[in-house]
CSV table of C-alpha atoms in Angstrom, one decimal:
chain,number,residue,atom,x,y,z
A,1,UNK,CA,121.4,104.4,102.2
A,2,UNK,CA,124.4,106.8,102.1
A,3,UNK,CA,121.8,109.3,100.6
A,4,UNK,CA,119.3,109.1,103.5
A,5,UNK,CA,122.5,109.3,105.6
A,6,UNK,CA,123.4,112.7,103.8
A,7,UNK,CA,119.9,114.1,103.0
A,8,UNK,CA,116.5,114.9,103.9
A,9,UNK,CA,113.7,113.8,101.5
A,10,UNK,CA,112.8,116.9,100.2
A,11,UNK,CA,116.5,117.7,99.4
A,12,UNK,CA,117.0,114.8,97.5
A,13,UNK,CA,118.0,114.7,94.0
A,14,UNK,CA,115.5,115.2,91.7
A,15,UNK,CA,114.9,112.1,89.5
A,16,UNK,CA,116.9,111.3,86.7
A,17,UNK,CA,120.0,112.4,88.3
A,18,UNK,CA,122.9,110.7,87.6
A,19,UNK,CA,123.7,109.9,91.4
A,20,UNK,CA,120.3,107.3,90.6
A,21,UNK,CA,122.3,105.9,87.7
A,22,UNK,CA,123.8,102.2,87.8
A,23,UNK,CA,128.0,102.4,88.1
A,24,UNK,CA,129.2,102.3,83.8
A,25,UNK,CA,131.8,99.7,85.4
A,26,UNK,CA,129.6,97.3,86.5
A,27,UNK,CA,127.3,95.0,83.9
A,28,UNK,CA,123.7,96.1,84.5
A,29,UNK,CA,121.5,93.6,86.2
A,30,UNK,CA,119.3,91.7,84.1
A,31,UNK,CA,116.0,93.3,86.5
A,32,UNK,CA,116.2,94.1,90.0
A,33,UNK,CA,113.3,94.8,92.1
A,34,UNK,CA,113.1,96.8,95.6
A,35,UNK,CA,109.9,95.5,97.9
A,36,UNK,CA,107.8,98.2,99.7
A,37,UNK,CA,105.9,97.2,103.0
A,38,UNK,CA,104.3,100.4,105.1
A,39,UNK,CA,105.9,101.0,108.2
A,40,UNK,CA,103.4,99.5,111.1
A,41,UNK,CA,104.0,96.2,109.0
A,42,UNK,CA,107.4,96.4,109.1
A,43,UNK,CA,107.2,97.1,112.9
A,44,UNK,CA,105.2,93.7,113.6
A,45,UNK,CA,107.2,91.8,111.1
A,46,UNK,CA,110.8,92.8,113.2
A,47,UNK,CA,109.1,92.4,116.7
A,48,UNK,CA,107.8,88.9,115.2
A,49,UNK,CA,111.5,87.6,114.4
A,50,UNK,CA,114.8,88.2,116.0
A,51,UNK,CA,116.0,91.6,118.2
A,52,UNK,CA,116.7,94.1,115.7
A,53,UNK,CA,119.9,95.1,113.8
A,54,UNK,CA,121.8,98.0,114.1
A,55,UNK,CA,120.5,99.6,110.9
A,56,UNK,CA,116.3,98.0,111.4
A,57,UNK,CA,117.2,100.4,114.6
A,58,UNK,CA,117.9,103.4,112.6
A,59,UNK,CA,115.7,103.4,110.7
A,60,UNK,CA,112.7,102.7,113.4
A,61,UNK,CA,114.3,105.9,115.2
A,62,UNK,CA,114.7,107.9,112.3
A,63,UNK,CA,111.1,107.9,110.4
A,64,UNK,CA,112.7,110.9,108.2
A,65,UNK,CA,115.8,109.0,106.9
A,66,UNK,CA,113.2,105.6,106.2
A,67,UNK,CA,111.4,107.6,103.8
A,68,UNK,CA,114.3,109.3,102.5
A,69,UNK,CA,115.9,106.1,101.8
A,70,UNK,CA,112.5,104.8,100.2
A,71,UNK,CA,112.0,107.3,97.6
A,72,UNK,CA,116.0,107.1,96.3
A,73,UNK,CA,115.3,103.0,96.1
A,74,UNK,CA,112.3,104.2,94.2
A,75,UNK,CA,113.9,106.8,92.5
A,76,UNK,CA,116.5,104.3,91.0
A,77,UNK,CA,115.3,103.6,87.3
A,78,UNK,CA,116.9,100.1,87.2
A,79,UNK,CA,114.6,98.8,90.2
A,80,UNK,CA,110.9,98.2,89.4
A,81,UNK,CA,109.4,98.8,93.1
A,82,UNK,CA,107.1,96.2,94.4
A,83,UNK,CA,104.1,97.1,97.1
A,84,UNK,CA,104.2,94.2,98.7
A,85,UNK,CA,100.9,93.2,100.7
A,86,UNK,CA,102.0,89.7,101.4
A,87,UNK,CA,105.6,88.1,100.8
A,88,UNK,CA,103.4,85.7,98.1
A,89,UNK,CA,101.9,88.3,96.6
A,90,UNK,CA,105.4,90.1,96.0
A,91,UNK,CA,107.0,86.7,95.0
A,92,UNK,CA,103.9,86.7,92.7
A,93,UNK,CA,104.5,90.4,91.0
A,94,UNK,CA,108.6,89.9,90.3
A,95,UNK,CA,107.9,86.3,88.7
A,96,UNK,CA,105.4,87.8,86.8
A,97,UNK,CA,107.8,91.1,85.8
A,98,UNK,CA,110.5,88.3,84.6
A,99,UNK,CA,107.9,86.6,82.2
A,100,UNK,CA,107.0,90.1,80.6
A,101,UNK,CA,110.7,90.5,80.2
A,102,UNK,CA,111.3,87.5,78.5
A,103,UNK,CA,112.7,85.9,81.4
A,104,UNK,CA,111.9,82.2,82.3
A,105,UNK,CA,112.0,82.0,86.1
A,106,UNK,CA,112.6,78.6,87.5
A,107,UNK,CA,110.4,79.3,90.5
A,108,UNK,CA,106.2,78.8,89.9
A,109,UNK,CA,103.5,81.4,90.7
A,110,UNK,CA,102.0,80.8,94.3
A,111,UNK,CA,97.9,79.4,93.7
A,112,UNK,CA,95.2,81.8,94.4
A,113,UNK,CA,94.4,79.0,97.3
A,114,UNK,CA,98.0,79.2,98.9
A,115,UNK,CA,97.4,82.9,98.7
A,116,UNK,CA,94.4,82.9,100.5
A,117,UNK,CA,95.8,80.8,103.3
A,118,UNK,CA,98.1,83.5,104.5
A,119,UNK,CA,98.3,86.4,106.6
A,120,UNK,CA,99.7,89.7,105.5
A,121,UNK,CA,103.3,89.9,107.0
């Protein structure tokens, strides 16, 4: 966020810049994952639960800064970005990530039948 606080998208960093780069202090994370949802679905999904937050605020108001802060996620090599269509579906991709990483996640892969039965956000 402090980027999309700073910068506009087009002045961004260009990829592989070392600002993207996880701290050399901290232990890198074993896979870490950033969930994309387009912006009309991310309008009903915070009228749908509580009032928003200072920052869901910010970011409604600003379009500019929710896109800038989008791409750096997306630009940040040690996140694999996730369209998510459905919260499922997402669940579904990262679980499926871990296995192709040789990770064994404890949690199970939703059925195509409890996929079908819901509603996008």
């Amino acid at each position: 966020m402090a980027l999309a606080n700073e910068r506009e998208l087009r002045t961004l960093p260009p990829e592989g810049h070392e600002v993207y780069r996880w701290p050399s202090d901290l232990a890198n994370p074993d896979a870490g994952y950033v969930v994309f949802i387009d912006e009309a679905t991310r309008q009903r999904r915070i009228k749908a639960r509580a009032p928003e937050d200072a920052e869901e605020q910010r970011l409604s108001a600003k379009a500019e800064m929710r896109r800038t802060a989008m791409e750096a996620f997306r630009r940040t090599a040690c996140l694999v970005p996730v369209e998510a269509i459905t919260y499922r579906v997402a669940v579904n991709t990262i679980l499926r990530d871990l296995e192709t990483r040789g990770m064994i996640p404890a949690a199970k892969l939703f059925t195509a039948s409890e996929l079908d039965e819901i509603k996008p956000y």
